[in-house]
Coordinates of C-alpha atoms and ligand atoms in Angstrom, one line a residue:
Chain A
M1 CA -109.3 -27.1 89.6
S2 CA -105.9 -25.6 90.2
K3 CA -105.6 -21.9 91.0
D4 CA -104.3 -19.6 88.3
S5 CA -100.8 -19.4 89.8
E6 CA -99.1 -16.4 88.2
S7 CA -95.9 -18.2 87.3
N8 CA -97.8 -21.0 85.7
K9 CA -99.8 -18.5 83.6
I10 CA -96.9 -16.4 82.4
S11 CA -94.9 -19.3 81.1
R12 CA -97.8 -20.9 79.3
R13 CA -98.9 -17.6 77.9
N14 CA -95.4 -16.8 76.7
F15 CA -94.9 -20.1 75.1
L16 CA -98.3 -20.5 73.5
G17 CA -98.6 -16.9 72.6
K18 CA -95.6 -17.1 70.4
A19 CA -96.5 -20.5 69.1
G20 CA -99.8 -19.1 68.0
T21 CA -98.4 -16.6 65.6
G22 CA -97.4 -19.1 63.1
I23 CA -94.7 -21.7 63.0
V24 CA -92.3 -21.5 65.9
G25 CA -88.7 -20.6 65.2
S26 CA -86.0 -20.8 67.8
T27 CA -84.6 -17.4 67.0
I28 CA -87.9 -15.8 67.4
L29 CA -88.6 -17.5 70.7
I30 CA -85.4 -16.0 72.1
S31 CA -86.2 -12.6 70.8
S32 CA -89.6 -12.5 72.2
I33 CA -89.0 -13.6 75.8
G34 CA -88.8 -10.0 76.8
A35 CA -92.2 -9.5 75.3
A36 CA -94.0 -11.9 77.7
D37 CA -95.7 -8.9 79.4
K38 CA -97.3 -7.8 76.2
T39 CA -99.2 -11.0 75.5
G40 CA -102.1 -10.0 77.7
P41 CA -103.1 -7.5 80.4
D42 CA -102.5 -8.5 83.9
L43 CA -106.1 -9.5 84.6
A44 CA -105.6 -9.8 88.4
E45 CA -104.7 -6.1 88.6
A46 CA -107.3 -4.6 86.3
P47 CA -108.9 -1.6 88.0
P48 CA -112.5 -2.2 89.0
I49 CA -113.9 0.9 87.3
D50 CA -112.7 1.8 83.8
P51 CA -113.6 5.2 82.4
K52 CA -113.4 3.6 79.0
E53 CA -116.4 1.4 79.6
T54 CA -118.5 3.3 77.1
D55 CA -120.5 0.5 75.4
I56 CA -123.5 -1.5 76.6
L57 CA -123.4 -5.3 76.0
N58 CA -126.6 -7.4 76.3
L59 CA -126.2 -11.1 76.2
W60 CA -127.2 -14.3 77.8
V61 CA -124.6 -16.2 79.9
N62 CA -125.5 -19.6 81.3
G63 CA -129.1 -18.9 80.8
K64 CA -129.1 -15.5 82.6
K65 CA -129.7 -12.3 80.8
Q66 CA -126.8 -9.8 81.4
K67 CA -126.5 -6.1 80.7
L68 CA -123.0 -4.8 81.1
K69 CA -121.1 -1.6 80.6
I70 CA -117.8 -2.5 78.9
N71 CA -114.7 -1.2 77.2
P72 CA -115.4 -1.9 73.5
S73 CA -111.9 -3.4 73.1
S74 CA -112.5 -6.1 75.8
T75 CA -112.5 -9.7 74.7
L76 CA -115.3 -12.0 75.7
A77 CA -112.9 -13.9 78.0
E78 CA -112.0 -10.7 79.8
V79 CA -115.7 -9.8 80.3
L80 CA -116.6 -13.3 81.5
R81 CA -113.7 -13.4 84.0
N82 CA -113.5 -9.8 85.2
K83 CA -117.1 -8.6 85.0
L84 CA -119.0 -11.8 85.7
N85 CA -116.4 -13.5 87.8
L86 CA -116.7 -16.7 85.7
T87 CA -113.1 -17.6 86.0
G88 CA -113.5 -21.2 84.8
T89 CA -112.8 -19.8 81.4
K90 CA -109.0 -19.6 81.2
I91 CA -106.9 -17.1 79.3
V92 CA -103.8 -19.1 78.5
C93 CA -102.2 -18.1 75.1
N94 CA -104.6 -15.1 74.5
Q95 CA -103.9 -15.7 70.8
G96 CA -106.6 -18.0 69.6
A97 CA -104.1 -20.8 69.5
C98 CA -104.7 -23.2 72.5
G99 CA -108.4 -23.6 73.3
G100 CA -108.1 -22.9 77.0
C101 CA -110.7 -20.1 76.7
T102 CA -113.3 -22.2 74.7
V103 CA -116.9 -21.3 75.4
V104 CA -120.0 -22.3 73.5
M105 CA -121.9 -19.5 71.7
D106 CA -125.2 -20.2 70.0
N107 CA -124.3 -23.9 70.2
K108 CA -120.9 -23.5 68.6
A109 CA -117.4 -23.7 70.2
V110 CA -115.5 -20.4 70.0
Y111 CA -112.3 -18.9 71.6
A112 CA -113.4 -16.3 74.1
C113 CA -109.9 -14.8 74.2
H114 CA -109.9 -14.0 70.5
M115 CA -113.3 -12.4 70.0
L116 CA -114.6 -9.1 71.0
A117 CA -117.1 -9.2 73.8
L118 CA -119.4 -6.9 71.8
D119 CA -119.5 -9.7 69.1
A120 CA -121.5 -11.8 71.7
A121 CA -124.3 -9.2 71.8
G122 CA -127.6 -10.9 71.7
K123 CA -126.0 -14.3 71.8
K124 CA -126.3 -17.2 74.2
V125 CA -123.0 -18.0 75.8
V126 CA -122.4 -21.2 77.9
T127 CA -119.3 -21.4 80.1
I128 CA -118.0 -24.3 82.2
E129 CA -120.0 -22.9 85.1
G130 CA -123.1 -23.3 83.1
L131 CA -122.8 -27.0 82.8
L132 CA -123.6 -27.6 86.5
E133 CA -127.1 -29.0 86.8
G134 CA -128.1 -27.6 90.2
E135 CA -125.4 -28.9 92.5
E136 CA -124.7 -31.8 90.2
L137 CA -121.8 -32.1 87.8
N138 CA -122.7 -32.5 84.2
H139 CA -122.1 -36.0 82.8
L140 CA -119.1 -34.8 80.8
Q141 CA -117.5 -33.5 84.0
E142 CA -118.2 -36.8 85.8
A143 CA -116.6 -38.7 82.9
F144 CA -113.5 -36.5 83.0
I145 CA -113.2 -37.3 86.7
E146 CA -113.8 -41.0 86.3
K147 CA -111.4 -41.4 83.3
D148 CA -108.7 -39.0 84.7
G149 CA -109.1 -36.8 81.7
L150 CA -106.7 -34.3 83.1
Q151 CA -103.3 -33.7 84.8
C152 CA -102.8 -30.1 85.8
G153 CA -106.4 -29.3 84.8
F154 CA -105.6 -26.0 83.2
C155 CA -106.9 -26.9 79.8
T156 CA -109.8 -28.9 81.2
P157 CA -112.7 -26.3 81.1
G158 CA -111.8 -25.6 77.4
Q159 CA -111.7 -29.3 76.6
I160 CA -115.0 -30.0 78.3
M161 CA -116.7 -27.0 76.5
S162 CA -115.4 -28.3 73.1
A163 CA -116.8 -31.7 73.9
Y164 CA -120.0 -30.1 75.0
A165 CA -120.4 -28.3 71.7
L166 CA -119.6 -31.5 69.8
L167 CA -122.3 -33.5 71.6
L168 CA -124.9 -30.7 70.9
S169 CA -124.4 -31.2 67.1
K170 CA -123.5 -34.9 67.2
P171 CA -124.7 -36.9 70.2
N172 CA -123.0 -40.1 69.1
P173 CA -119.5 -39.1 67.9
N174 CA -116.8 -41.7 67.2
R175 CA -113.1 -41.4 68.1
E176 CA -112.3 -39.6 64.8
D177 CA -115.1 -37.2 65.3
I178 CA -113.9 -36.4 68.8
M179 CA -110.3 -36.0 67.7
E180 CA -111.3 -33.7 64.9
A181 CA -113.6 -31.5 66.8
M182 CA -111.2 -31.2 69.8
S183 CA -108.0 -30.6 67.8
G184 CA -108.2 -26.9 68.6
N185 CA -107.7 -27.7 72.3
I186 CA -104.1 -28.2 73.2
C187 CA -103.1 -30.0 76.4
R188 CA -99.6 -29.2 77.5
C189 CA -99.7 -32.2 79.9
G190 CA -100.5 -34.5 77.0
A191 CA -103.5 -36.0 78.6
Y192 CA -105.0 -36.7 75.2
P193 CA -105.7 -40.4 75.5
N194 CA -107.6 -39.9 78.8
I195 CA -109.4 -36.9 77.4
L196 CA -110.6 -39.0 74.5
D197 CA -111.7 -41.8 76.8
S198 CA -113.5 -39.3 79.0
V199 CA -115.6 -38.1 76.1
L200 CA -116.3 -41.6 74.9
L201 CA -117.4 -42.6 78.4
A202 CA -119.7 -39.5 78.6
V203 CA -121.3 -40.6 75.2
Q204 CA -121.7 -44.1 76.5
N205 CA -123.2 -43.0 79.9
K206 CA -125.7 -40.8 78.1
N207 CA -127.0 -43.6 75.9
Chain B
M1 CA -105.0 -4.8 73.9
K2 CA -104.9 -1.2 72.9
D3 CA -108.2 0.6 73.3
F4 CA -110.3 1.4 70.2
N5 CA -113.9 2.4 69.4
Y6 CA -116.1 -0.2 67.9
I7 CA -118.1 1.1 65.0
Q8 CA -121.1 -1.1 64.0
P9 CA -122.7 0.1 60.7
D10 CA -126.0 -1.3 59.7
S11 CA -125.5 -0.9 55.9
L12 CA -122.8 -1.3 53.4
S13 CA -123.1 2.3 52.3
Q14 CA -122.7 3.5 55.9
A15 CA -119.6 1.3 56.4
G16 CA -118.2 2.4 53.0
K17 CA -118.6 6.1 53.8
Y18 CA -117.0 5.7 57.2
L19 CA -114.1 3.6 56.0
S20 CA -113.3 5.8 52.9
N21 CA -112.9 8.8 55.1
R22 CA -109.2 8.7 55.9
N23 CA -109.6 11.0 59.0
N24 CA -111.4 8.1 60.7
D25 CA -108.2 6.0 61.0
A26 CA -110.4 2.9 60.8
V27 CA -109.8 -0.8 60.1
I28 CA -112.2 -3.6 59.1
L29 CA -113.1 -6.4 61.5
S30 CA -115.0 -9.5 60.3
G31 CA -114.4 -12.5 62.5
G32 CA -111.4 -10.7 64.1
T33 CA -109.4 -13.9 64.3
D34 CA -106.5 -12.3 62.5
L35 CA -107.1 -8.6 63.3
L36 CA -107.2 -9.1 67.0
S37 CA -103.7 -10.8 66.8
L38 CA -102.5 -7.8 64.8
I39 CA -103.9 -5.4 67.4
K40 CA -102.6 -7.4 70.4
E41 CA -99.1 -7.4 68.9
N42 CA -99.3 -3.6 68.2
I43 CA -98.9 -4.1 64.4
Y44 CA -102.3 -2.3 64.0
T45 CA -103.0 0.7 66.2
N46 CA -106.1 2.1 64.6
E47 CA -108.4 4.3 66.7
N48 CA -111.6 2.8 65.2
V49 CA -112.5 -0.7 64.3
V50 CA -115.4 -1.2 62.0
N51 CA -117.5 -4.4 62.4
L52 CA -118.9 -5.8 59.2
K53 CA -121.1 -8.4 60.9
T54 CA -123.8 -5.9 61.6
I55 CA -124.4 -5.4 57.8
P56 CA -127.2 -7.6 56.6
N57 CA -127.1 -10.0 53.6
L58 CA -123.3 -10.6 53.5
N59 CA -123.6 -14.0 55.1
N60 CA -125.0 -16.5 52.6
I61 CA -124.1 -19.3 50.1
K62 CA -126.2 -19.4 46.9
Y63 CA -125.9 -21.8 44.0
K64 CA -127.6 -21.6 40.6
K65 CA -126.9 -24.3 38.1
G66 CA -125.3 -22.9 35.0
E67 CA -124.4 -19.7 36.8
G68 CA -122.4 -20.9 39.7
L69 CA -121.8 -20.2 43.3
T70 CA -121.8 -16.9 45.3
I71 CA -120.5 -16.7 48.9
G72 CA -121.1 -13.6 51.0
A73 CA -117.8 -12.3 52.5
L74 CA -119.2 -12.6 56.0
T75 CA -119.9 -16.3 55.6
K76 CA -118.2 -18.4 58.3
I77 CA -115.5 -20.8 57.2
S78 CA -117.2 -23.6 59.0
D79 CA -120.3 -23.0 56.9
V80 CA -118.3 -23.3 53.7
A81 CA -116.7 -26.5 55.1
E82 CA -120.1 -28.0 55.8
S83 CA -122.1 -26.7 52.9
K84 CA -123.7 -29.6 51.0
I85 CA -123.4 -28.0 47.6
I86 CA -119.8 -26.9 48.1
K87 CA -118.8 -30.4 49.3
E88 CA -120.5 -32.0 46.3
K89 CA -119.7 -29.7 43.5
F90 CA -116.8 -27.4 44.6
T91 CA -115.0 -30.1 46.7
V92 CA -111.7 -28.3 46.6
L93 CA -113.2 -25.3 48.5
A94 CA -114.8 -27.4 51.2
E95 CA -111.6 -29.3 51.6
A96 CA -109.5 -26.1 51.9
A97 CA -112.0 -24.7 54.4
K98 CA -111.8 -27.8 56.5
E99 CA -108.0 -27.5 56.6
I100 CA -108.1 -24.0 58.2
A101 CA -107.0 -23.5 61.8
S102 CA -109.3 -25.2 64.4
L103 CA -113.0 -25.7 64.6
Q104 CA -113.3 -22.8 67.0
L105 CA -111.5 -20.5 64.6
R106 CA -113.6 -21.8 61.6
N107 CA -116.7 -21.0 63.6
M108 CA -115.4 -17.4 64.0
G109 CA -113.4 -16.6 60.9
T110 CA -115.0 -15.4 57.7
V111 CA -114.3 -16.0 54.0
G112 CA -113.6 -12.3 53.3
G113 CA -111.3 -12.1 56.3
N114 CA -109.5 -15.3 55.2
I115 CA -108.5 -13.9 51.8
C116 CA -107.6 -10.5 53.3
Q117 CA -105.6 -11.8 56.3
R118 CA -102.0 -10.5 56.7
P119 CA -98.9 -12.6 56.3
R120 CA -97.5 -14.9 58.9
C121 CA -93.8 -14.1 58.4
W122 CA -92.5 -14.2 61.9
Y123 CA -90.4 -11.0 61.4
Y124 CA -93.6 -9.2 60.4
R125 CA -95.5 -10.6 63.4
E126 CA -92.7 -9.7 65.8
D127 CA -90.9 -6.5 66.6
F128 CA -88.9 -6.1 63.3
D129 CA -89.2 -3.0 61.2
C130 CA -88.9 -4.9 57.9
I131 CA -89.7 -3.8 54.4
K132 CA -93.4 -4.7 54.8
K133 CA -93.6 -2.4 57.8
G134 CA -91.9 0.4 55.9
G135 CA -88.4 -0.4 57.1
G136 CA -85.4 -0.9 54.9
E137 CA -84.6 -4.6 55.1
C138 CA -86.2 -8.0 54.6
F139 CA -84.9 -10.0 57.6
A140 CA -86.1 -13.2 56.1
Y141 CA -84.0 -13.0 53.0
Q142 CA -80.8 -14.0 54.7
G143 CA -82.4 -15.1 58.0
E144 CA -84.8 -17.7 59.1
N145 CA -86.5 -18.4 55.8
K146 CA -87.6 -22.0 56.0
Y147 CA -91.3 -21.1 55.6
H148 CA -90.9 -18.3 53.1
C149 CA -91.5 -18.2 49.3
I150 CA -89.6 -20.0 46.6
I151 CA -91.0 -18.1 43.7
G152 CA -92.4 -14.5 43.1
G153 CA -90.5 -13.0 46.0
G154 CA -88.6 -9.7 46.3
P155 CA -88.2 -7.4 47.9
C156 CA -90.5 -9.2 50.4
Y157 CA -90.5 -13.0 50.6
I158 CA -93.7 -13.9 52.4
V159 CA -96.0 -16.7 51.4
H160 CA -99.7 -15.9 51.3
P161 CA -101.3 -17.7 54.3
S162 CA -104.8 -18.2 53.1
D163 CA -106.0 -21.7 52.2
L164 CA -109.2 -20.5 50.6
A165 CA -107.3 -18.2 48.2
V166 CA -105.5 -21.2 46.7
A167 CA -108.8 -23.2 46.1
L168 CA -110.5 -20.0 44.8
T169 CA -107.6 -19.5 42.3
A170 CA -108.0 -23.0 41.0
L171 CA -111.7 -22.3 40.6
D172 CA -111.2 -19.1 38.7
A173 CA -113.2 -17.2 41.2
K174 CA -114.0 -13.5 41.1
V175 CA -114.1 -11.0 44.0
K176 CA -116.7 -8.3 44.4
L177 CA -115.4 -5.1 46.0
F178 CA -117.3 -2.2 47.5
F179 CA -115.8 1.3 47.8
D180 CA -117.5 4.4 49.1
D181 CA -120.8 3.8 47.2
S182 CA -120.1 1.6 44.2
S183 CA -119.1 -2.0 43.4
R184 CA -116.7 -3.7 41.0
I185 CA -115.9 -7.3 40.2
I186 CA -112.4 -8.5 39.5
P187 CA -110.8 -11.9 38.8
I188 CA -109.1 -13.3 41.9
H189 CA -105.7 -13.3 40.1
E190 CA -105.9 -9.5 39.8
F191 CA -106.9 -9.2 43.5
F192 CA -103.6 -10.6 44.8
I193 CA -100.5 -8.6 44.0
L194 CA -96.8 -9.4 44.1
P195 CA -94.4 -7.5 46.4
E196 CA -92.6 -6.2 43.3
D197 CA -95.8 -4.3 42.6
D198 CA -96.5 -3.3 46.2
Y199 CA -94.6 -4.8 49.1
L200 CA -96.8 -3.1 51.8
F201 CA -99.9 -5.0 50.8
E202 CA -100.9 -8.4 49.5
N203 CA -103.9 -7.3 47.5
I204 CA -105.3 -4.4 45.6
L205 CA -107.6 -3.3 48.4
R206 CA -107.1 0.3 49.4
D207 CA -108.2 2.1 52.6
G208 CA -111.9 1.6 53.0
E209 CA -112.5 -0.9 50.2
I210 CA -114.6 -3.9 51.3
V211 CA -114.7 -7.4 49.9
T212 CA -118.5 -8.2 49.8
E213 CA -118.7 -11.4 47.8
I214 CA -116.9 -14.3 46.1
I215 CA -118.3 -15.4 42.8
I216 CA -117.4 -18.9 41.4
P217 CA -118.4 -19.9 37.9
D218 CA -120.2 -23.2 37.7
L219 CA -118.2 -26.3 36.9
P220 CA -119.2 -28.7 34.2
D221 CA -121.0 -31.9 35.4
G222 CA -118.5 -34.5 36.3
A223 CA -115.7 -32.0 37.1
K224 CA -113.6 -33.1 40.0
S225 CA -111.5 -31.1 42.4
S226 CA -109.4 -31.5 45.5
Y227 CA -107.1 -29.7 48.0
I228 CA -104.1 -31.2 49.8
K229 CA -102.2 -29.3 52.5
I230 CA -98.9 -30.3 54.0
K231 CA -98.6 -29.1 57.6
E232 CA -95.9 -29.8 60.2
R233 CA -98.3 -31.0 62.9
E234 CA -101.7 -32.5 63.4
T235 CA -103.4 -29.6 65.1
W236 CA -103.9 -26.2 63.4
D237 CA -101.1 -25.0 61.3
F238 CA -100.5 -22.9 58.1
A239 CA -99.6 -24.7 54.9
V240 CA -95.9 -25.5 54.3
V241 CA -97.0 -26.3 50.8
S242 CA -100.5 -26.9 49.5
A243 CA -102.1 -27.7 46.1
A244 CA -105.6 -27.2 44.7
A245 CA -106.7 -28.8 41.5
V246 CA -109.8 -28.7 39.4
I247 CA -110.1 -31.2 36.5
S248 CA -112.8 -31.9 33.8
K249 CA -112.5 -35.2 32.1
K250 CA -113.6 -36.4 28.7
G251 CA -113.4 -40.2 28.6
S252 CA -110.0 -41.1 30.0
N253 CA -108.5 -37.8 28.9
I254 CA -108.3 -34.6 30.9
K255 CA -110.4 -32.0 29.0
S256 CA -109.1 -29.1 31.0
G257 CA -107.6 -28.4 34.4
K258 CA -106.2 -25.9 36.7
I259 CA -103.7 -26.3 39.5
A260 CA -102.8 -23.6 42.1
Y261 CA -100.2 -23.9 44.9
G262 CA -100.1 -22.4 48.3
G263 CA -97.1 -21.9 50.6
V264 CA -94.8 -21.2 47.7
A265 CA -95.3 -17.6 46.7
P266 CA -96.5 -14.2 48.1
I267 CA -99.8 -14.9 46.2
P268 CA -101.7 -18.1 45.4
W269 CA -99.5 -19.4 42.5
T270 CA -100.6 -20.9 39.3
E271 CA -98.6 -21.6 36.1
E272 CA -100.1 -21.1 32.6
I273 CA -97.7 -23.7 31.1
I274 CA -99.0 -26.4 33.5
N275 CA -102.6 -25.5 33.0
K276 CA -102.1 -25.5 29.2
S277 CA -100.4 -28.9 29.3
L278 CA -103.3 -30.4 31.1
K279 CA -105.6 -29.6 28.1
N280 CA -106.6 -32.8 26.3
L281 CA -104.0 -34.7 28.1
N282 CA -104.1 -38.5 28.0
A283 CA -103.4 -38.6 31.7
D284 CA -101.5 -41.8 32.5
K285 CA -98.7 -42.3 35.0
N286 CA -96.0 -41.1 32.6
E287 CA -97.7 -37.9 31.6
I288 CA -98.4 -37.0 35.2
E289 CA -94.7 -37.7 36.0
K290 CA -93.7 -35.4 33.1
I291 CA -95.9 -32.6 34.4
S292 CA -94.7 -32.9 38.0
K293 CA -91.1 -32.5 36.6
I294 CA -91.7 -29.1 35.0
I295 CA -93.8 -27.5 37.7
L296 CA -92.1 -24.5 39.4
A297 CA -89.2 -24.7 36.9
D298 CA -88.5 -21.0 37.7
A299 CA -88.3 -21.4 41.4
E300 CA -85.5 -19.6 43.2
P301 CA -85.6 -21.0 46.7
L302 CA -83.9 -19.2 49.6
E303 CA -81.2 -20.8 51.7
K304 CA -83.5 -22.8 54.0
N305 CA -86.5 -23.7 51.8
K306 CA -85.2 -25.7 48.9
Y307 CA -87.2 -28.6 50.2
K308 CA -90.4 -26.8 49.2
V309 CA -89.7 -27.4 45.5
I310 CA -89.6 -31.1 45.8
L311 CA -92.6 -31.1 48.1
A312 CA -94.7 -29.1 45.6
K313 CA -93.7 -31.4 42.7
N314 CA -94.7 -34.5 44.6
L315 CA -97.9 -32.8 45.8
V316 CA -99.0 -32.1 42.3
K317 CA -98.2 -35.7 41.3
R318 CA -100.3 -36.9 44.2
I319 CA -103.2 -34.7 43.6
L320 CA -103.4 -35.5 39.8
T321 CA -103.0 -39.2 40.5
N322 CA -105.9 -39.1 43.0
L323 CA -108.1 -37.1 40.7
V324 CA -107.4 -38.9 37.4
L325 CA -106.0 -42.3 38.0
D326 CA -107.6 -43.5 41.2
A327 CA -111.1 -42.3 40.1
Ligands
LIG1 C1 -104.1 -20.0 65.5 C2 -104.6 -19.6 64.1 C3 -104.5 -20.5 63.1 C4 -104.8 -20.1 61.8 N1 -104.7 -21.1 60.8 C5 -105.1 -20.7 59.5 C6 -105.0 -21.7 58.5 O1 -104.6 -22.8 58.7 N2 -105.3 -21.3 57.2 C7 -105.8 -20.1 56.9 O2 -106.1 -19.8 55.8 N3 -105.9 -19.1 57.9 C8 -105.6 -19.5 59.2 N4 -105.7 -18.5 60.2 C9 -105.9 -17.1 59.8 C10 -107.3 -16.4 59.8 O3 -107.4 -15.8 61.1 C11 -108.5 -17.1 59.5 O4 -108.3 -18.0 58.5 C12 -109.8 -16.2 59.2 O5 -110.4 -16.7 58.1 C13 -109.6 -14.7 59.1 O6 -111.0 -14.3 59.0 P1 -111.6 -13.2 60.0 O7 -113.0 -13.0 59.5 O8 -111.4 -13.6 61.3 O9 -110.7 -12.0 59.6 P2 -110.4 -10.6 60.4 O10 -109.4 -10.9 61.5 O11 -111.7 -10.0 60.8 O12 -109.7 -9.8 59.3 C14 -108.5 -10.2 58.7 C15 -107.9 -9.0 57.9 O13 -108.7 -8.8 56.7 C16 -109.4 -7.5 56.7 N5 -110.8 -7.8 56.3 C17 -111.6 -8.7 56.9 N6 -112.8 -8.8 56.2 C18 -112.6 -7.9 55.2 C19 -113.5 -7.6 54.1 N7 -114.7 -8.2 53.9 N8 -113.1 -6.7 53.2 C20 -111.8 -6.2 53.3 N9 -111.0 -6.4 54.3 C21 -111.4 -7.3 55.2 C22 -109.2 -7.0 58.2 O14 -109.1 -5.6 58.2 C23 -107.9 -7.7 58.6 O15 -106.8 -6.9 58.2 C24 -105.3 -18.8 61.5 C25 -105.4 -17.9 62.5 C26 -105.1 -18.3 63.9 C27 -105.2 -17.3 65.0
LIG2 S1 -90.6 -11.6 54.1 FE1 -91.7 -9.7 54.0 S2 -92.8 -9.6 55.9 FE2 -91.1 -11.1 56.2 S3 -89.2 -9.9 56.9 FE3 -89.1 -9.9 54.7 S4 -90.2 -8.0 54.1 FE4 -90.8 -8.5 56.2
LIG3 S1 -106.5 -18.7 75.6 FE1 -105.6 -19.9 74.0 S2 -107.1 -19.9 72.5 FE2 -107.9 -18.5 74.0
LIG4 S1 -102.7 -28.7 80.1 FE1 -102.5 -29.9 81.9 S2 -104.2 -31.2 81.8 FE2 -104.1 -30.3 79.8

């Protein structure tokens, strides 16, 4: 997995952040370039202790019960990354528009960047880190490696979590099912054919 | 994101009391899929955000033959898309739900939030103090208006972004509202308002009023319905133009029907003259052609969206053909 290089993050965020607010217009893109810094807090520089951490959040993450003190306006993605150090969940557009932050909550795929952490209270959250079976990769992860279901890899955790949610509700999906369920996960590298093959291989290997 | 307090009431009456007190500077959050965008972009800066999900009994789908369907406002869009009774009997609504955003957002977004979502006009969503934000000018009117309205506009030219609202209009739905400590039920066409009546809001809700339920009258046996949405790309997108139609047939004739269009007006749009002309219509190819010719006859497109008129006409032709001729 590539490191979250800052330049990489900003350009993606900027582009996807704007694309996410509706239909993209060239004039607007120009006008909003200066607004890149407002599409998300600089997570790397967030202070460790926040006096605004007034609320208690109880939830399960990857099978473990967690009790955390959080700022009520934190998103689930921020809490996973900053409080629990689960940085496999990526914040890319931070606008609910790309799928990079997809996690599975009570067996359904959701965007962790676009929901409040407090809305996960009492729920069971699974992140990409939760797919490891001991030291072993999950069969979906194996399939993505085998079929080259990635290029830069930035969208991959989200892709895999979407596929994981799909297989929970439909263990034998066909191509159309996969395309439909995963259309909320955008891959800027356009690795779609291999992503599709990876999921199909995972289905096949499981059977 | 700007800091706020998260208020989690456990009854409707508690939420109502809190929200109706203007000193609380509060805003409603259901799924949050639109509200969080509005807060992240600093369009909403409220101090308090009130979560409706902690209120019991607002998340359910109930059907009673002869009476109809009720959907709690906190019902997830994915539950509407997957509901057996809605797919079978109120197909237009299931199809509209399935066209919304992406699976992840449908798992998060609610029916109430969907009809109350704010417009997608890019000037509104960006740093422009346009009329809708209390400024003096509509930047879309002479600006980038490819996706704006072709009818019902002025002084603001948004289109209503909700897919469900279009289907619900074709279904003659009613909306149940809760304020302070009492409820009222209004037809959906009274819920949405044109900018000429109030350009700051898209509906009649006022500070603290909560949508609690959608009520849909039962359809006669054999009624058919459908939703078609034109988008610019395969993945999530708002409608460029959409159409919802509900038709009851008697033999080969249409007994009655209703069509609503999305993406054309600041509210879900429907035309009495079209709905009337569907009554007892011997619906053959010719008649459908005639109807599609007169729809949106009063459209006044802006400079860059004339294409929407043709799109809407062809969409109505397609939806009627699907429902009546290819049956
Ligand atoms: C990337 C993206 C794509 C989208 N695509 C589509 C699409 O194709 N079609 C479409 O229709 N929508 C689309 N949406 C818009 C929308 O977010 C969702 O459809 C969703 O249904 C909104 O519901 P919510 O519960 O999340 O609303 P929230 O975000 O919680 O609320 C939305 C607004 O309604 C108010 N509100 C919420 N519930 C109530 C209530 N019960 N009573 C009174 N006021 C209330 C809130 O105060 C807020 O102003 C998209 C959104 C995103 C981010
Ligand atoms: S269409 Fe409405 S929201 Fe858009 S710029 Fe004009 S006044 Fe503002
Ligand atoms: S980071 Fe793009 S959807 Fe969450
Ligand atoms: S975004 Fe690079 S692999 Fe998908």
